[in-house]
Structure formats: C-alpha cells, structure tokens
Amino acid sequence: MARSPQSTALLISLSVLAFLQTSYAGGIAVYWGQNGNEGTLTQTCNTGKYSYVNIAFLNKFGNGRTPEINLAGHCHPACNGCTSVSTGIRNCQNRGIKVMLSIGGGVGSYSLSSSKDAQKVANYLWNNFLGGQSSSRPLGDAVLDGIDFDIELGSTKYWDSLARALSGFSKSGRKVYLTAAPQCSFPDRFLGAALNTGLFDYVWVQFYNKAPCQYTTGNTNKLLNSWNRWTSSINSRIFLGLPAAAGSGFIPANVLTSQILPVIKRSPKYGGVMLWSKYYDDQSGYSSTIKSSV
C-alpha cells in the first residue's frame, strides 16, 4: 500500500530527529602526578570518576639523556621511592581503569635525535614500564597499559617513529595503548606526523592555552570548529581536554553540559573529556558536576 505524502514526510522527519539525537557515551581521563596534595593513585581511582589516568611525567629522555620521571611531591624515584606506585596501578586496573605513563610535559628536557634513538627510547619504556623486564623499574613491577605523548617542547621530529616502535611491542601479546595530548591548533606541530600514523587509540586534545581554538566567554564557535577539524582528520577516539579549574580555556560546567557536550557527542569519534589535573579537579569538583553528562 502506498504511503501518503504526509506519512512519508513524517517518517523523514522522525529519521532526521533520530539522527540529530544520536549521542555517544564517553569517559573522563585525568592527569595525576604533579601535585603531592592530590591523593594517591589508589584514592584517585577509588573515586569512581575516571576511566583513564595518565601518570605525569617522564620528562627527561632521548638523545643520550638518562631518563628521569618526576612525580612532584608524591615520591622520589632517584632512591627507588616510587616503586610503591605499582600498588596503585594494579588497583586502578582491577577497577577497569587504563593507566598510562605520560612522557614529555611543559617542563623538562627531552627530544629524539633519530629513528634509531626513538627505538632506543621505546625499548626503555617497554622494559621499565610496560611488558618487558628491567632491574630498575621506577614504578615497580606493575605493567602499565600504555604511553601518553604530551610533547610540548624540544624537537618536532621522530615522534612518529616512537609511536611505531611502541606499537610494535603489541605483537608480544598484550596491547600497548598509545594516547596523546596535542594542542588544539591543527595540526599539532610536535605530534602531527605521529597522529597521522593512525596508531593512537585515544587523543585528548588540549582545548586550553590556545586562544584561536578554545572556549571564551559566550563563544563556543572556535572550540566547536576546532573539534570538527580534529574529528574529521584523525582516526582515533577524541577527547575534549579542559582545565578542571578557572584559567585559560576553562568552561563553566553548565555551559559544557548544555552547549558543548550535546554537540560533540554526536560524533562517533567522541571519547569523553580529559581534565588537567586531579589536583585541580579536587579543588573544583568539576568532574563530579559533569560526569553524568559525559
């Protein structure tokens, strides 16, 4: 039986409405490690707020440097004082939370001098933090889920080589997750080539400290335009990276949940929200306010 023009129009309208209402669920990622007053890793994961935790930072490595991890006031790795972090890593993983080591950061001394150097750094990361073996594992014997690239200084070269080398260890049986925190200006000048490898599972784009692509009071357009550029260009799960407390790029929770999340959650590449950092989230309670909307 033929449909009337009215019923056909109604079906089309309902289909369009269903498309517009498609919304993908996400999780919250957080950076932990740069403030001794933010609680332990176990306490962080026991909040039930986070799906991903990045331990920050391994901020000295590459080009002949002796690698060093800096966990601020949490512990002192130089005298094996951070091996107890393994307990926290395992506790988080037992709750289904992925835990990555973040390399780089805004302060440090790191770079890669060649593809061979990238392989050397990958070998170090594998043996000291992932599924390999070493007598000097800074965080103890727990096996992290992967490596987060937060590259903000030094040379722009060979980060794609490091990504390929780390990804190669996934063939050893346990997947090595690769994540990254590029600045929102596209393409990121440090990580552009690495992200183009298609090897990154999660990309938490920093939509802050970059005026051309971050939220400003009353204006969501710059951020949303940048979000669309990232999701249309990078084949990874994309997260909206935000500061958890007032500052450049901060988005009031009510604006985020009413004007931004409903738009970006339409993308099948939507992964959730990344927050800098656990300490600031403790101060503001931001994740508690937004969690049900993420």
mmCIF file of C-alpha atoms in Angstrom:
data_model
loop_
_atom_site.group_PDB
_atom_site.id
_atom_site.type_symbol
_atom_site.label_atom_id
_atom_site.label_comp_id
_atom_site.label_asym_id
_atom_site.label_seq_id
_atom_site.Cartn_x
_atom_site.Cartn_y
_atom_site.Cartn_z
ATOM 1 C CA MET A 1 0.000 0.000 0.000
ATOM 2 C CA ALA A 2 1.433 3.386 -0.998
ATOM 3 C CA ARG A 3 2.216 5.881 1.736
ATOM 4 C CA SER A 4 0.643 9.312 1.668
ATOM 5 C CA PRO A 5 2.943 12.306 1.189
ATOM 6 C CA GLN A 6 2.136 13.302 4.777
ATOM 7 C CA SER A 7 3.211 9.962 6.260
ATOM 8 C CA THR A 8 6.368 9.935 4.150
ATOM 9 C CA ALA A 9 7.234 13.411 5.377
ATOM 10 C CA LEU A 10 6.606 12.310 8.958
ATOM 11 C CA LEU A 11 8.927 9.308 8.573
ATOM 12 C CA ILE A 12 11.638 11.524 7.107
ATOM 13 C CA SER A 13 11.222 13.996 9.975
ATOM 14 C CA LEU A 14 11.453 11.210 12.536
ATOM 15 C CA SER A 15 14.576 9.823 10.834
ATOM 16 C CA VAL A 16 16.225 13.250 10.874
ATOM 17 C CA LEU A 17 15.266 13.706 14.522
ATOM 18 C CA ALA A 18 16.711 10.301 15.419
ATOM 19 C CA PHE A 19 19.939 11.193 13.618
ATOM 20 C CA LEU A 20 20.191 14.503 15.432
ATOM 21 C CA GLN A 21 19.581 12.817 18.765
ATOM 22 C CA THR A 22 22.323 10.196 18.279
ATOM 23 C CA SER A 23 24.626 10.612 21.250
ATOM 24 C CA TYR A 24 27.709 8.629 22.201
ATOM 25 C CA ALA A 25 28.719 7.921 25.788
ATOM 26 C CA GLY A 26 32.196 8.783 26.996
ATOM 27 C CA GLY A 27 34.522 8.658 29.987
ATOM 28 C CA ILE A 28 36.758 11.058 31.884
ATOM 29 C CA ALA A 29 40.560 10.969 31.643
ATOM 30 C CA VAL A 30 42.723 12.747 34.212
ATOM 31 C CA TYR A 31 46.394 13.570 34.751
ATOM 32 C CA TRP A 32 47.849 12.529 38.110
ATOM 33 C CA GLY A 33 51.332 13.004 39.494
ATOM 34 C CA GLN A 34 52.190 16.700 39.524
ATOM 35 C CA ASN A 35 50.920 17.642 42.985
ATOM 36 C CA GLY A 36 51.591 15.717 46.180
ATOM 37 C CA ASN A 37 48.324 17.002 47.659
ATOM 38 C CA GLU A 38 46.051 15.281 45.127
ATOM 39 C CA GLY A 39 45.869 11.905 46.890
ATOM 40 C CA THR A 40 47.357 8.567 45.920
ATOM 41 C CA LEU A 41 46.738 6.745 42.675
ATOM 42 C CA THR A 42 44.529 4.258 44.527
ATOM 43 C CA GLN A 43 42.474 7.093 46.035
ATOM 44 C CA THR A 44 42.184 8.683 42.591
ATOM 45 C CA CYS A 45 40.726 5.560 41.019
ATOM 46 C CA ASN A 46 38.540 4.748 44.014
ATOM 47 C CA THR A 47 36.571 7.953 43.418
ATOM 48 C CA GLY A 48 34.842 6.173 40.530
ATOM 49 C CA LYS A 49 35.075 9.346 38.450
ATOM 50 C CA TYR A 50 37.776 8.402 35.968
ATOM 51 C CA SER A 51 38.112 5.836 33.186
ATOM 52 C CA TYR A 52 41.711 6.720 32.277
ATOM 53 C CA VAL A 53 44.626 8.013 34.366
ATOM 54 C CA ASN A 54 47.836 9.440 32.919
ATOM 55 C CA ILE A 55 50.812 9.340 35.304
ATOM 56 C CA ALA A 56 52.734 12.580 34.701
ATOM 57 C CA PHE A 57 55.594 12.827 33.728
ATOM 58 C CA LEU A 58 58.655 11.096 32.377
ATOM 59 C CA ASN A 59 60.169 14.459 31.463
ATOM 60 C CA LYS A 60 63.790 13.612 30.675
ATOM 61 C CA PHE A 61 64.709 11.162 27.915
ATOM 62 C CA GLY A 62 66.134 10.777 24.432
ATOM 63 C CA ASN A 63 69.274 11.930 22.634
ATOM 64 C CA GLY A 64 71.606 10.257 25.133
ATOM 65 C CA ARG A 65 69.902 11.571 28.279
ATOM 66 C CA THR A 66 69.453 9.301 31.293
ATOM 67 C CA PRO A 67 65.651 9.016 31.602
ATOM 68 C CA GLU A 68 64.044 10.569 34.683
ATOM 69 C CA ILE A 69 60.486 10.514 35.978
ATOM 70 C CA ASN A 70 59.126 13.420 38.029
ATOM 71 C CA LEU A 71 56.114 12.812 40.266
ATOM 72 C CA ALA A 72 56.426 16.091 42.179
ATOM 73 C CA GLY A 73 55.649 15.585 45.875
ATOM 74 C CA HIS A 74 54.367 12.019 45.557
ATOM 75 C CA CYS A 75 57.685 10.179 45.741
ATOM 76 C CA HIS A 76 61.380 10.358 44.865
ATOM 77 C CA PRO A 77 62.395 7.932 42.109
ATOM 78 C CA ALA A 78 66.136 8.571 42.461
ATOM 79 C CA CYS A 79 66.233 6.344 45.561
ATOM 80 C CA ASN A 80 63.626 3.837 44.292
ATOM 81 C CA GLY A 81 60.996 5.740 46.262
ATOM 82 C CA CYS A 82 58.257 5.382 43.630
ATOM 83 C CA THR A 83 58.107 1.599 43.272
ATOM 84 C CA SER A 84 55.098 1.531 45.612
ATOM 85 C CA VAL A 85 53.083 3.243 42.855
ATOM 86 C CA SER A 86 52.718 -0.280 41.421
ATOM 87 C CA THR A 87 50.095 -0.989 44.073
ATOM 88 C CA GLY A 88 48.033 1.942 42.848
ATOM 89 C CA ILE A 89 48.464 0.957 39.195
ATOM 90 C CA ARG A 90 47.159 -2.549 39.862
ATOM 91 C CA ASN A 91 44.270 -1.259 41.983
ATOM 92 C CA CYS A 92 43.202 1.056 39.160
ATOM 93 C CA GLN A 93 43.488 -1.678 36.540
ATOM 94 C CA ASN A 94 41.441 -4.042 38.719
ATOM 95 C CA ARG A 95 38.657 -1.449 38.535
ATOM 96 C CA GLY A 96 38.841 -1.474 34.724
ATOM 97 C CA ILE A 97 40.721 1.835 34.545
ATOM 98 C CA LYS A 98 43.510 2.170 31.981
ATOM 99 C CA VAL A 99 46.713 3.688 33.348
ATOM 100 C CA MET A 100 49.288 5.269 31.044
ATOM 101 C CA LEU A 101 52.706 6.820 31.591
ATOM 102 C CA SER A 102 52.747 10.332 30.159
ATOM 103 C CA ILE A 103 56.045 11.349 28.580
ATOM 104 C CA GLY A 104 57.028 14.957 27.979
ATOM 105 C CA GLY A 105 55.123 17.785 29.618
ATOM 106 C CA GLY A 106 55.584 21.539 29.616
ATOM 107 C CA VAL A 107 58.794 21.437 31.664
ATOM 108 C CA GLY A 108 61.679 19.048 31.070
ATOM 109 C CA SER A 109 64.499 18.029 28.763
ATOM 110 C CA TYR A 110 63.548 15.600 26.028
ATOM 111 C CA SER A 111 63.898 15.053 22.293
ATOM 112 C CA LEU A 112 64.595 12.315 19.774
ATOM 113 C CA SER A 113 67.635 12.580 17.532
ATOM 114 C CA SER A 114 66.816 9.835 15.011
ATOM 115 C CA SER A 115 64.627 6.817 14.300
ATOM 116 C CA LYS A 116 67.299 4.708 15.996
ATOM 117 C CA ASP A 117 67.051 6.922 19.087
ATOM 118 C CA ALA A 118 63.252 6.535 19.011
ATOM 119 C CA GLN A 119 63.658 2.744 19.046
ATOM 120 C CA LYS A 120 66.072 3.034 21.967
ATOM 121 C CA VAL A 121 63.540 5.095 23.949
ATOM 122 C CA ALA A 122 60.783 2.637 23.039
ATOM 123 C CA ASN A 123 62.923 -0.236 24.323
ATOM 124 C CA TYR A 124 63.493 1.661 27.576
ATOM 125 C CA LEU A 125 59.772 2.323 28.024
ATOM 126 C CA TRP A 126 58.903 -1.301 27.244
ATOM 127 C CA ASN A 127 61.428 -2.726 29.688
ATOM 128 C CA ASN A 128 60.880 -0.240 32.508
ATOM 129 C CA PHE A 129 57.135 0.494 32.437
ATOM 130 C CA LEU A 130 55.403 -1.965 30.112
ATOM 131 C CA GLY A 131 55.681 -5.695 29.495
ATOM 132 C CA GLY A 132 59.451 -6.034 29.406
ATOM 133 C CA GLN A 133 61.907 -6.627 32.216
ATOM 134 C CA SER A 134 64.478 -4.449 33.938
ATOM 135 C CA SER A 135 66.186 -4.345 37.316
ATOM 136 C CA SER A 136 65.415 -0.633 37.609
ATOM 137 C CA ARG A 137 61.669 -0.224 37.023
ATOM 138 C CA PRO A 138 60.930 3.251 38.539
ATOM 139 C CA LEU A 139 57.265 2.490 39.320
ATOM 140 C CA GLY A 140 57.817 -1.105 40.370
ATOM 141 C CA ASP A 141 56.724 -4.276 38.626
ATOM 142 C CA ALA A 142 53.175 -3.324 37.615
ATOM 143 C CA VAL A 143 52.643 -3.282 33.835
ATOM 144 C CA LEU A 144 51.136 -0.038 32.578
ATOM 145 C CA ASP A 145 48.539 -0.089 29.805
ATOM 146 C CA GLY A 146 50.376 2.276 27.509
ATOM 147 C CA ILE A 147 52.227 5.508 26.826
ATOM 148 C CA ASP A 148 50.789 9.009 26.573
ATOM 149 C CA PHE A 149 52.561 11.556 24.355
ATOM 150 C CA ASP A 150 52.390 15.071 25.861
ATOM 151 C CA ILE A 151 55.099 16.615 23.701
ATOM 152 C CA GLU A 152 55.311 20.382 24.112
ATOM 153 C CA LEU A 153 58.968 21.323 23.642
ATOM 154 C CA GLY A 154 62.223 20.296 22.003
ATOM 155 C CA SER A 155 62.446 18.789 18.541
ATOM 156 C CA THR A 156 59.366 18.080 16.432
ATOM 157 C CA LYS A 157 60.954 15.051 14.744
ATOM 158 C CA TYR A 158 60.728 11.260 15.153
ATOM 159 C CA TRP A 159 57.656 11.068 17.406
ATOM 160 C CA ASP A 160 56.022 9.018 14.635
ATOM 161 C CA SER A 161 58.995 6.645 14.808
ATOM 162 C CA LEU A 162 58.489 6.289 18.562
ATOM 163 C CA ALA A 163 54.786 5.537 18.048
ATOM 164 C CA ARG A 164 55.578 2.816 15.507
ATOM 165 C CA ALA A 165 58.259 1.295 17.732
ATOM 166 C CA LEU A 166 55.955 1.180 20.770
ATOM 167 C CA SER A 167 53.088 -0.195 18.712
ATOM 168 C CA GLY A 168 55.382 -2.976 17.586
ATOM 169 C CA PHE A 169 55.501 -4.314 21.146
ATOM 170 C CA SER A 170 51.760 -5.044 20.980
ATOM 171 C CA LYS A 171 52.732 -8.102 18.943
ATOM 172 C CA SER A 172 54.198 -9.530 22.146
ATOM 173 C CA GLY A 173 50.697 -10.460 23.299
ATOM 174 C CA ARG A 174 49.485 -7.528 25.395
ATOM 175 C CA LYS A 175 48.297 -4.421 23.589
ATOM 176 C CA VAL A 176 50.286 -1.254 24.196
ATOM 177 C CA TYR A 177 47.820 1.634 24.157
ATOM 178 C CA LEU A 178 49.018 4.887 22.631
ATOM 179 C CA THR A 179 47.451 8.177 23.672
ATOM 180 C CA ALA A 180 48.351 11.816 23.012
ATOM 181 C CA ALA A 181 47.608 15.319 24.237
ATOM 182 C CA PRO A 182 48.141 17.676 21.288
ATOM 183 C CA GLN A 183 47.348 21.383 21.419
ATOM 184 C CA CYS A 184 44.054 22.273 19.737
ATOM 185 C CA SER A 185 45.679 24.187 16.849
ATOM 186 C CA PHE A 186 45.537 21.759 13.918
ATOM 187 C CA PRO A 187 47.850 20.156 13.027
ATOM 188 C CA ASP A 188 49.862 19.993 16.232
ATOM 189 C CA ARG A 189 53.425 20.907 15.304
ATOM 190 C CA PHE A 190 55.010 18.294 17.563
ATOM 191 C CA LEU A 191 52.587 15.393 17.150
ATOM 192 C CA GLY A 192 51.052 15.930 13.698
ATOM 193 C CA ALA A 193 53.139 13.254 11.963
ATOM 194 C CA ALA A 194 52.744 10.791 14.838
ATOM 195 C CA LEU A 195 48.949 11.166 14.859
ATOM 196 C CA ASN A 196 48.854 10.601 11.109
ATOM 197 C CA THR A 197 50.195 7.060 11.666
ATOM 198 C CA GLY A 198 46.701 6.078 12.849
ATOM 199 C CA LEU A 199 48.254 4.165 15.758
ATOM 200 C CA PHE A 200 46.802 6.250 18.601
ATOM 201 C CA ASP A 201 43.826 4.862 20.496
ATOM 202 C CA TYR A 202 42.859 7.991 22.437
ATOM 203 C CA VAL A 203 43.665 11.619 21.665
ATOM 204 C CA TRP A 204 42.839 14.163 24.382
ATOM 205 C CA VAL A 205 43.147 17.469 22.585
ATOM 206 C CA GLN A 206 44.117 20.374 24.850
ATOM 207 C CA PHE A 207 41.433 22.988 24.220
ATOM 208 C CA TYR A 208 43.148 25.488 26.501
ATOM 209 C CA ASN A 209 46.071 27.937 26.453
ATOM 210 C CA LYS A 210 45.385 28.398 22.730
ATOM 211 C CA ALA A 211 43.079 31.354 22.102
ATOM 212 C CA PRO A 212 42.230 30.574 18.430
ATOM 213 C CA CYS A 213 40.620 27.232 19.264
ATOM 214 C CA GLN A 214 39.419 27.368 22.856
ATOM 215 C CA TYR A 215 36.234 28.494 24.570
ATOM 216 C CA THR A 216 35.925 32.136 25.511
ATOM 217 C CA THR A 217 33.039 33.576 27.483
ATOM 218 C CA GLY A 218 29.895 33.432 25.372
ATOM 219 C CA ASN A 219 31.666 31.950 22.332
ATOM 220 C CA THR A 220 31.660 28.208 21.642
ATOM 221 C CA ASN A 221 32.271 28.555 17.895
ATOM 222 C CA LYS A 222 36.091 28.497 17.909
ATOM 223 C CA LEU A 223 36.161 25.372 20.045
ATOM 224 C CA LEU A 224 33.462 23.559 18.057
ATOM 225 C CA ASN A 225 35.098 24.419 14.736
ATOM 226 C CA SER A 226 38.396 23.041 16.028
ATOM 227 C CA TRP A 227 36.665 19.924 17.388
ATOM 228 C CA ASN A 228 35.172 19.269 13.948
ATOM 229 C CA ARG A 229 38.596 19.640 12.338
ATOM 230 C CA TRP A 230 40.124 17.110 14.718
ATOM 231 C CA THR A 231 37.334 14.548 14.422
ATOM 232 C CA SER A 232 37.277 14.780 10.633
ATOM 233 C CA SER A 233 41.065 14.445 10.335
ATOM 234 C CA ILE A 234 42.289 11.983 12.979
ATOM 235 C CA ASN A 235 41.242 8.348 13.112
ATOM 236 C CA SER A 236 41.230 7.957 16.902
ATOM 237 C CA ARG A 237 38.824 8.341 19.794
ATOM 238 C CA ILE A 238 38.880 12.092 20.501
ATOM 239 C CA PHE A 239 38.508 13.674 23.951
ATOM 240 C CA LEU A 240 37.777 17.286 24.875
ATOM 241 C CA GLY A 241 40.769 18.318 27.007
ATOM 242 C CA LEU A 242 39.978 21.016 29.579
ATOM 243 C CA PRO A 243 41.376 22.609 32.725
ATOM 244 C CA ALA A 244 39.436 21.452 35.796
ATOM 245 C CA ALA A 245 39.677 24.881 37.421
ATOM 246 C CA ALA A 246 39.438 28.514 36.347
ATOM 247 C CA GLY A 247 42.036 29.664 33.850
ATOM 248 C CA SER A 248 42.634 29.934 30.111
ATOM 249 C CA GLY A 249 40.058 27.814 28.289
ATOM 250 C CA PHE A 250 38.029 26.935 31.383
ATOM 251 C CA ILE A 251 34.390 26.162 30.549
ATOM 252 C CA PRO A 252 31.751 26.600 33.270
ATOM 253 C CA ALA A 253 30.125 23.218 33.891
ATOM 254 C CA ASN A 254 26.661 24.437 32.930
ATOM 255 C CA VAL A 255 27.966 25.733 29.579
ATOM 256 C CA LEU A 256 29.804 22.476 28.909
ATOM 257 C CA THR A 257 26.798 20.273 29.647
ATOM 258 C CA SER A 258 24.200 22.405 27.847
ATOM 259 C CA GLN A 259 26.004 23.938 24.866
ATOM 260 C CA ILE A 260 29.074 21.829 24.044
ATOM 261 C CA LEU A 261 28.679 18.185 25.054
ATOM 262 C CA PRO A 262 25.309 17.762 23.293
ATOM 263 C CA VAL A 263 27.015 18.865 20.054
ATOM 264 C CA ILE A 264 30.304 16.970 20.220
ATOM 265 C CA LYS A 265 28.691 13.758 21.489
ATOM 266 C CA ARG A 266 27.064 13.353 18.064
ATOM 267 C CA SER A 267 30.442 12.343 16.657
ATOM 268 C CA PRO A 268 31.118 8.588 16.590
ATOM 269 C CA LYS A 269 34.744 9.508 17.402
ATOM 270 C CA TYR A 270 33.721 11.153 20.693
ATOM 271 C CA GLY A 271 35.580 9.577 23.608
ATOM 272 C CA GLY A 272 34.824 11.856 26.539
ATOM 273 C CA VAL A 273 36.538 14.633 28.480
ATOM 274 C CA MET A 274 40.149 14.921 29.672
ATOM 275 C CA LEU A 275 40.905 17.040 32.730
ATOM 276 C CA TRP A 276 44.090 18.713 33.873
ATOM 277 C CA SER A 277 44.525 17.706 36.614
ATOM 278 C CA LYS A 278 43.498 15.500 39.556
ATOM 279 C CA TYR A 279 44.634 18.201 41.978
ATOM 280 C CA TYR A 280 42.573 20.932 40.332
ATOM 281 C CA ASP A 281 39.608 18.602 39.999
ATOM 282 C CA ASP A 282 39.780 18.028 43.759
ATOM 283 C CA GLN A 283 39.648 21.774 44.302
ATOM 284 C CA SER A 284 36.763 22.472 41.915
ATOM 285 C CA GLY A 285 34.693 19.279 41.965
ATOM 286 C CA TYR A 286 34.401 19.700 38.195
ATOM 287 C CA SER A 287 34.269 16.011 37.261
ATOM 288 C CA SER A 288 31.501 15.334 39.779
ATOM 289 C CA THR A 289 29.413 18.075 38.186
ATOM 290 C CA ILE A 290 29.845 16.926 34.578
ATOM 291 C CA LYS A 291 30.190 13.123 34.918
ATOM 292 C CA SER A 292 26.531 12.236 34.277
ATOM 293 C CA SER A 293 26.601 14.288 31.054
ATOM 294 C CA VAL A 294 29.890 12.948 29.673
#
